[in-house]
Structures are given as C-alpha cells and as structure tokens.
Coordinates of C-alpha atoms in Angstrom, one line a residue:
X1 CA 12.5 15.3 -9.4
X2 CA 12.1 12.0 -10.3
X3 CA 11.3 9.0 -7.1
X4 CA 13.4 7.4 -4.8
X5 CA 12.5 3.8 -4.2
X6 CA 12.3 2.4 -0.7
X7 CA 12.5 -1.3 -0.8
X8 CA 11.1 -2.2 2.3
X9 CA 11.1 -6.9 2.1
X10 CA 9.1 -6.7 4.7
X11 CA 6.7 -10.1 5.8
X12 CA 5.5 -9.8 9.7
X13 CA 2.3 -8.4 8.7
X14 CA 0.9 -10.8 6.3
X15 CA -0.3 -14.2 8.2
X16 CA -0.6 -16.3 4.8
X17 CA 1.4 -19.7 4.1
X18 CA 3.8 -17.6 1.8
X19 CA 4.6 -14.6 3.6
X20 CA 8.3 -14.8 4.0
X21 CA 8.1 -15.2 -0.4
X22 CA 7.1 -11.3 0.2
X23 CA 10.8 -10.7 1.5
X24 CA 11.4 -12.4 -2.4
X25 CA 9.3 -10.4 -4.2
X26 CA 10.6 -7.2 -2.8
X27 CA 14.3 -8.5 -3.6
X28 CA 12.8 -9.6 -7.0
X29 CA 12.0 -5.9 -7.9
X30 CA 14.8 -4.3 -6.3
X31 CA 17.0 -6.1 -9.1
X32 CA 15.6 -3.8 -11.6
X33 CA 15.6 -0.5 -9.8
X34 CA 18.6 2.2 -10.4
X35 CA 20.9 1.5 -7.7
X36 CA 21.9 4.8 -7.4
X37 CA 18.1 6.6 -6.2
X38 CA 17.6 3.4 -4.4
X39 CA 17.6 2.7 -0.7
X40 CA 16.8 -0.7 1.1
X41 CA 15.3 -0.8 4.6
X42 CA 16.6 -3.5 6.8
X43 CA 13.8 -5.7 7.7
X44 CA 14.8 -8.0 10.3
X45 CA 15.4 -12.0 10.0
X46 CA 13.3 -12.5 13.2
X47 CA 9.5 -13.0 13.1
X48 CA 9.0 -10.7 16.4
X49 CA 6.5 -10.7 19.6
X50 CA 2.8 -9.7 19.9
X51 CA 3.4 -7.9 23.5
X52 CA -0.1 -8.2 24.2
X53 CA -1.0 -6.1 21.4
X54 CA -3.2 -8.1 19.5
X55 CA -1.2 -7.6 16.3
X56 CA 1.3 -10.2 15.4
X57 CA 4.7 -10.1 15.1
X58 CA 4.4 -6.1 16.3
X59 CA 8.1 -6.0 18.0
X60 CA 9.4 -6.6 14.4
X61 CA 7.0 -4.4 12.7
X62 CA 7.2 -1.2 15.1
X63 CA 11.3 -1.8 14.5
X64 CA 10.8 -1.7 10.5
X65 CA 8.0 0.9 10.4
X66 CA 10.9 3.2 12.6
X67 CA 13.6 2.2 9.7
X68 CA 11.1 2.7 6.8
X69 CA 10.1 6.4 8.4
X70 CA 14.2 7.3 8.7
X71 CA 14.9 6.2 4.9
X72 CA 12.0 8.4 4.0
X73 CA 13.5 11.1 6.1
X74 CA 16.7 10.8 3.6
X75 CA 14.1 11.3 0.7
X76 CA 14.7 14.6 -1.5
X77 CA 11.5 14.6 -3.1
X78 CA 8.6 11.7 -3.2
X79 CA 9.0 8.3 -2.2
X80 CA 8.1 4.8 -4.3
X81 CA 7.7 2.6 -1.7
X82 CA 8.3 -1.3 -2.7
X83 CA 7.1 -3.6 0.1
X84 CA 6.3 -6.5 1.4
X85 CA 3.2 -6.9 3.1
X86 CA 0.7 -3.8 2.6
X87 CA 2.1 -2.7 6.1
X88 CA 5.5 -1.3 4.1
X89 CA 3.2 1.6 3.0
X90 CA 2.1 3.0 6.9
X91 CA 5.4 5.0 7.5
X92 CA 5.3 5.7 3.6
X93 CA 1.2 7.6 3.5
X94 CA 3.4 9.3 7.1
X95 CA 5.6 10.4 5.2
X96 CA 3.6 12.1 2.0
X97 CA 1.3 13.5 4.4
X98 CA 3.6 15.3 6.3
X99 CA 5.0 16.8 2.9
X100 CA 1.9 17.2 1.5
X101 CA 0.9 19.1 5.3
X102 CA -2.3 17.4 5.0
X103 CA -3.4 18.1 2.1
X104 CA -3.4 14.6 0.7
X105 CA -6.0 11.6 -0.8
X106 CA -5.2 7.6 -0.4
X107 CA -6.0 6.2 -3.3
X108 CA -6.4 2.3 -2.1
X109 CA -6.3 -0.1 -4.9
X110 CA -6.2 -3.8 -3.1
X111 CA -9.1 -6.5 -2.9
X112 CA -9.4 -5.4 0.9
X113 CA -9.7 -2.6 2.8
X114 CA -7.7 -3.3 5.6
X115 CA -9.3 -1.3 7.8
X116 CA -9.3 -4.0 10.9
X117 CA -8.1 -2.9 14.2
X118 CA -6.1 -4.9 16.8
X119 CA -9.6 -6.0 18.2
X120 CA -11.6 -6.9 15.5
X121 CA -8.7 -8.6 13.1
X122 CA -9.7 -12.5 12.4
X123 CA -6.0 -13.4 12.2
X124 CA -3.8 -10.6 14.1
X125 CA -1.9 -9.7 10.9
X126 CA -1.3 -6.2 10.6
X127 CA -1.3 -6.4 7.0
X128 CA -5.3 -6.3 7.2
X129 CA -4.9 -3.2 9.9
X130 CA -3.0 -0.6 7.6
X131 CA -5.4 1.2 6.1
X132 CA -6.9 1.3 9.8
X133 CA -3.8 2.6 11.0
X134 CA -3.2 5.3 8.1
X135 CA -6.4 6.8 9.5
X136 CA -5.0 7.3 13.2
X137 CA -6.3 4.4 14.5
X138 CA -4.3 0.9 16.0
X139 CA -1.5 -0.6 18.3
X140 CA 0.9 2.0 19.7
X141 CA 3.4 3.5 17.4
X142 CA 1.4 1.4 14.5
X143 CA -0.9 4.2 13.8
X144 CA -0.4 8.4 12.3
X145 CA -0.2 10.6 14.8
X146 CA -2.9 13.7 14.6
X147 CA -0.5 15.8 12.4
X148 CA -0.2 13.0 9.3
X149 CA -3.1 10.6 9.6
X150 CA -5.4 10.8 6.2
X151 CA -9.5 11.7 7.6
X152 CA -11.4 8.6 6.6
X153 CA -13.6 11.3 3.8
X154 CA -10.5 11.8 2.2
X155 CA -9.6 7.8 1.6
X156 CA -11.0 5.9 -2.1
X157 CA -11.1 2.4 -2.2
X158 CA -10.9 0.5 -5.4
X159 CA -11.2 -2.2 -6.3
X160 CA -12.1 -4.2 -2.8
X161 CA -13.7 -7.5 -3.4
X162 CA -13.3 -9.3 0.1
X163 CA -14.5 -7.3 3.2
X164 CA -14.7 -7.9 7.3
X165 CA -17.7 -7.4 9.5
X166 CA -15.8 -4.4 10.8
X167 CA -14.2 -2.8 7.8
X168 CA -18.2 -2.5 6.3
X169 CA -19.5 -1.0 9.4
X170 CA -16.8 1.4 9.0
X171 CA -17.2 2.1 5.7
X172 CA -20.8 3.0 6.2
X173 CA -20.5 4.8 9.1
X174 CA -17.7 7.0 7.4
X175 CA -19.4 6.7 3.7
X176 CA -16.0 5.9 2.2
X177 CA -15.9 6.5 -1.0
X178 CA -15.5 2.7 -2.8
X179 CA -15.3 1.7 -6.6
X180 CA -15.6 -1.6 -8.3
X181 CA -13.2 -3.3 -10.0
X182 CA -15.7 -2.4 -13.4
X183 CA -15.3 1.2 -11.9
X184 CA -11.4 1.1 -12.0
X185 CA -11.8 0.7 -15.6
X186 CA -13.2 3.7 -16.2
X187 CA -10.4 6.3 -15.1
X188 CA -13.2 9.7 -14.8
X189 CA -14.6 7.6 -12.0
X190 CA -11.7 7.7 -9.9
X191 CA -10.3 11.1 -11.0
X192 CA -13.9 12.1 -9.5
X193 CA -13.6 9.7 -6.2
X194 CA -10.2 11.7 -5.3
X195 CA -11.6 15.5 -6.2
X196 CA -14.5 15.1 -4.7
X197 CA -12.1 14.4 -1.5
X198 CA -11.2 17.6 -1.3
X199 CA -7.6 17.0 -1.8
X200 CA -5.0 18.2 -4.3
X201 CA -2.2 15.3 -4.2
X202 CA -3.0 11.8 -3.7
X203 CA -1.1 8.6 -2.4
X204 CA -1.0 5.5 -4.8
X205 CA -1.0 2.2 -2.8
X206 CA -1.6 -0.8 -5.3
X207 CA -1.7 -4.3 -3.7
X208 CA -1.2 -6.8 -6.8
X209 CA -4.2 -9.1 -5.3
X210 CA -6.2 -5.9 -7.0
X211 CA -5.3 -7.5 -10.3
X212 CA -6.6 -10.7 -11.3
X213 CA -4.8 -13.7 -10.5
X214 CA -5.1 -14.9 -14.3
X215 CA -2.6 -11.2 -14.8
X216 CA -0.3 -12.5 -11.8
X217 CA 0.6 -15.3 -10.3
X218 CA 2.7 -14.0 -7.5
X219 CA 0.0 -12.8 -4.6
X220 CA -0.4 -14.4 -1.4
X221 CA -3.9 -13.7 -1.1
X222 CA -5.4 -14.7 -4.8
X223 CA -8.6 -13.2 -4.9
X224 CA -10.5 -13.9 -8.3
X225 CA -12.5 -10.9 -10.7
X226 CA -10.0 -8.4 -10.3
X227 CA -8.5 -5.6 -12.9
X228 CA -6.4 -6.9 -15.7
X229 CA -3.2 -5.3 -16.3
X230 CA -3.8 -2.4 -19.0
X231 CA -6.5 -1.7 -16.8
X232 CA -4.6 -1.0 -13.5
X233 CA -1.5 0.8 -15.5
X234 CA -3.8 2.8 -17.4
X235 CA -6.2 3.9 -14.4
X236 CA -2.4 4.7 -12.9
X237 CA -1.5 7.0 -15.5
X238 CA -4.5 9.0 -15.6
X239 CA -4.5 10.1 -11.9
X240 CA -0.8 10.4 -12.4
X241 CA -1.6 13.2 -14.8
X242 CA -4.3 14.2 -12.9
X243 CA -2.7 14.9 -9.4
X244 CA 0.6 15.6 -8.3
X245 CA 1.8 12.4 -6.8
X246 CA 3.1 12.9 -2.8
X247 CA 4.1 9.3 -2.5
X248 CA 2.9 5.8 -3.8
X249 CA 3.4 1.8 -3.1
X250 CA 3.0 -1.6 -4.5
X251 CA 2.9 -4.2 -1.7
X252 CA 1.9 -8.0 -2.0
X253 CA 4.4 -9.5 -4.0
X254 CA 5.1 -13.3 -3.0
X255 CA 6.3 -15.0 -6.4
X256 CA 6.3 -19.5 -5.1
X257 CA 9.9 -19.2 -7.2
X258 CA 12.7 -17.4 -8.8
X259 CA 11.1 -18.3 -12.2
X260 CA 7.6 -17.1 -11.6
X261 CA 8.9 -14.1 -10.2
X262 CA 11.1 -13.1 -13.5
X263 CA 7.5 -14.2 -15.5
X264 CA 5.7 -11.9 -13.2
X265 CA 8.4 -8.8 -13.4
X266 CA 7.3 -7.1 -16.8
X267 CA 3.7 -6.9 -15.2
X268 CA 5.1 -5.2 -11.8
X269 CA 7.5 -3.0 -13.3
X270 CA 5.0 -1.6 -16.1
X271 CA 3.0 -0.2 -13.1
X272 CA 6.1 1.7 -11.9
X273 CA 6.5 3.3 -15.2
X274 CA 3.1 4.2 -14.7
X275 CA 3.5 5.4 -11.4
X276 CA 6.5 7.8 -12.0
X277 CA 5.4 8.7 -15.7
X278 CA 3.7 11.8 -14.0
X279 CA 6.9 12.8 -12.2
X280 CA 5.4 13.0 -8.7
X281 CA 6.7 16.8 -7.5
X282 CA 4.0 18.5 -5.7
X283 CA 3.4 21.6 -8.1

C-alpha cells in the first residue's frame, strides 16, 4: 500500500528565530500532497507552558504529540510524516515501532543527534530531545513507552556535524553507530550501519539541515558541509530497496518566504519520491 502523509506544522520544539516559518514549511509541502491519502494534525496557535519540565513549550507539545499518535492510529499501512520541528517524528518512530513489534532501525539523517534530555538541553527546545525521547528517555508523556522505544544499538546516525557534551557521552557509552556526511555518499555504508542493527525494517527521519545549505535555503538551523541533494535522494532510495520501510519523516522546513519555499519545493519533494519509491509495506 502506498503512504499516508501526516502533516504535522508543528513549531514548539524548535527555539530558533524562525520557528513559527516551520508551521510554513509544513503548509508549503502539504500543497503538493494527494488530498485524498492526506491527513493534517491540528497543531495549536498557542506557544504552550514549560510546567516545570524543563522542555519548553511542553503543554503544546504533549497536546500535538497526543493528536499526531491518533492520526497515525487512522493509518492503514505506513505513515510519511511531514513536520515541523524534528519533534513531529516522536509519536511517528511510536507508531512504526509498534507495527513493526520491535523489530525496527532509526535511520537519523540530521546534523544533530538530538539526543539531549530535559536536564542537559542548552536551550529547553525539545527539538534537540527527540531522538533522546525515541529511545525511552525524557519529560512525561514525551518519551516511548517500554513496548515502542528503539534500543540505542539499534539507532544510525548520519550525517551529524554539530554535537552536545551529553549527546557524545551518550554516543560512546552506547557505541551508536554514526556515519559522516562523506559516509552518506556511499549507500553500502549505511545499508551495513542498519543490518548490522539487527533489524529488518527501518524508520527514515531526514532533517533538511542534513543537506547543505548551498542545496536548501529553507532550514532554521544552517549548518555548513552537509550532503548535496542526489546524494541524500540516492542514499534514500537504496535503503528504500533495501528494507521494508515501517514509517519515515522529513522535519526542519522553515522557508524566510512564500518564494523561497516554491524555490526550495522540487528539492523536498524529490526526497519523498524517494522515500515512497520502495513502497513501504512490511513484507
């Protein structure tokens, strides 16, 4: 069966000067996805309350990750998630880990690792906690429960070029598998990351900041000496073929203007080709 897109314009968990423009860069995409296997996730106008959490804008985030997890539950097959912030794609890795009962890879393509907790976060945003959270780990109700969280051995990183005091000690002490951006190009690398997991179906999260900023100009968070393009959707296509896809996102859209987001489209929506050219059932 071919994927349902979740739009999910969510913007409380990125702290940067443009993160209401991801709320426009999810409403940018959703303009070229069918209508009719499309379903849009109400994402509230207010920013929402920390409550002591140390994440945030959590009232508003706990709200949307409880409306992203009941569109999913609508879901016939897999689920393209189109966020927003990176935090879009915590009820979506719930969601493919429960149909793929356990058996499932994150394959993390994003210049961070967002693998902060409430606790050791610089700036509070849970954008910079999800990957943290995926694992089981974070503010209540923003983490997987024991039956859907992904085991740290089965995550790969690629492609992470800016990284936290915390996020490295967890790395090592966890010995995630991580690949350069010069590794992404090369897809046997990854194909090997991801089976030497253990795993037989994989998640696909893509943050654009894992591409270059000289391949996209909408990213809140710019960071230089990242993939190019053919690259990304050709890395994409090979796991694609490789692994029966349980669920996947692209997060971290946040065009300045209606014009750089129409120049910045063909880029973003060759990367969902590439994402659903494998067809996604679990086989």
């Amino acid at each position: 069966m071919p994927a349902t897109f979740v739009v999910v314009p969510l913007w409380q968990g990125s702290v940067s000067s443009r993160a209401m423009s991801h709320a426009d860069g999810a409403a940018a995409i959703l303009g070229d996805l069918p209508s009719s296997s499309t379903i849009v996730v109400e994402v509230p106008v207010e920013a929402g309350e920390s409550l002591g959490t140390g994440v945030q804008r959590y009232s508003t985030l706990l709200r949307v990750r409880e409306r992203t997890a009941e569109a999913l539950s609508r879901v016939p097959d897999w689920a393209l998630t189109i966020g927003g912030d990176c935090g879009a794609s915590l009820a979506s890795v719930g969601h493919a880990s429960s149909r793929a009962a356990g058996d499932l890879a994150v394959l993390w393509l994003d210049a961070h690792p967002d693998l902060n907790t409430p606790e050791t976060s610089p700036s509070g945003g849970f954008g910079g906690m999800t990957l943290r959270a995926i694992v089981g780990e974070g503010a209540e109700g923003l983490a997987l429960d024991p039956e859907t969280r992904v085991a740290p051995e089965r995550l790969v990183l690629g492609g992470i070029r800016a990284i936290d005091d915390e996020e490295r000690r967890f790395i090592e002490a966890h010995d995630v598998a991580t690949l350069t951006v010069e590794d992404l190009s090369d897809p046997s690398l990854v194909i090997a990351a991801l089976e030497a997991t253990g795993a037989s179906q994989v998640f696909i999260h893509i943050d654009l900041d894992v591409l270059d900023p000289a391949a996209l100009a909408g990213l809140s968070y710019p960071m230089p000496f990242g993939i190019g393009t053919a690259e990304l959707v050709a890395l994409v296509r090979a796991v694609a073929a490789r692994f029966p896809i349980a669920g996947a996102a692209i997060a971290g859209f946040a065009p300045a203007s209606p014009q750089s987001a129409d120049d910045d489209l063909p880029t973003i929506l060759r990367l969902v080709g590439a994402l659903t050219s494998g067809g996604g059932a679990l086989r």
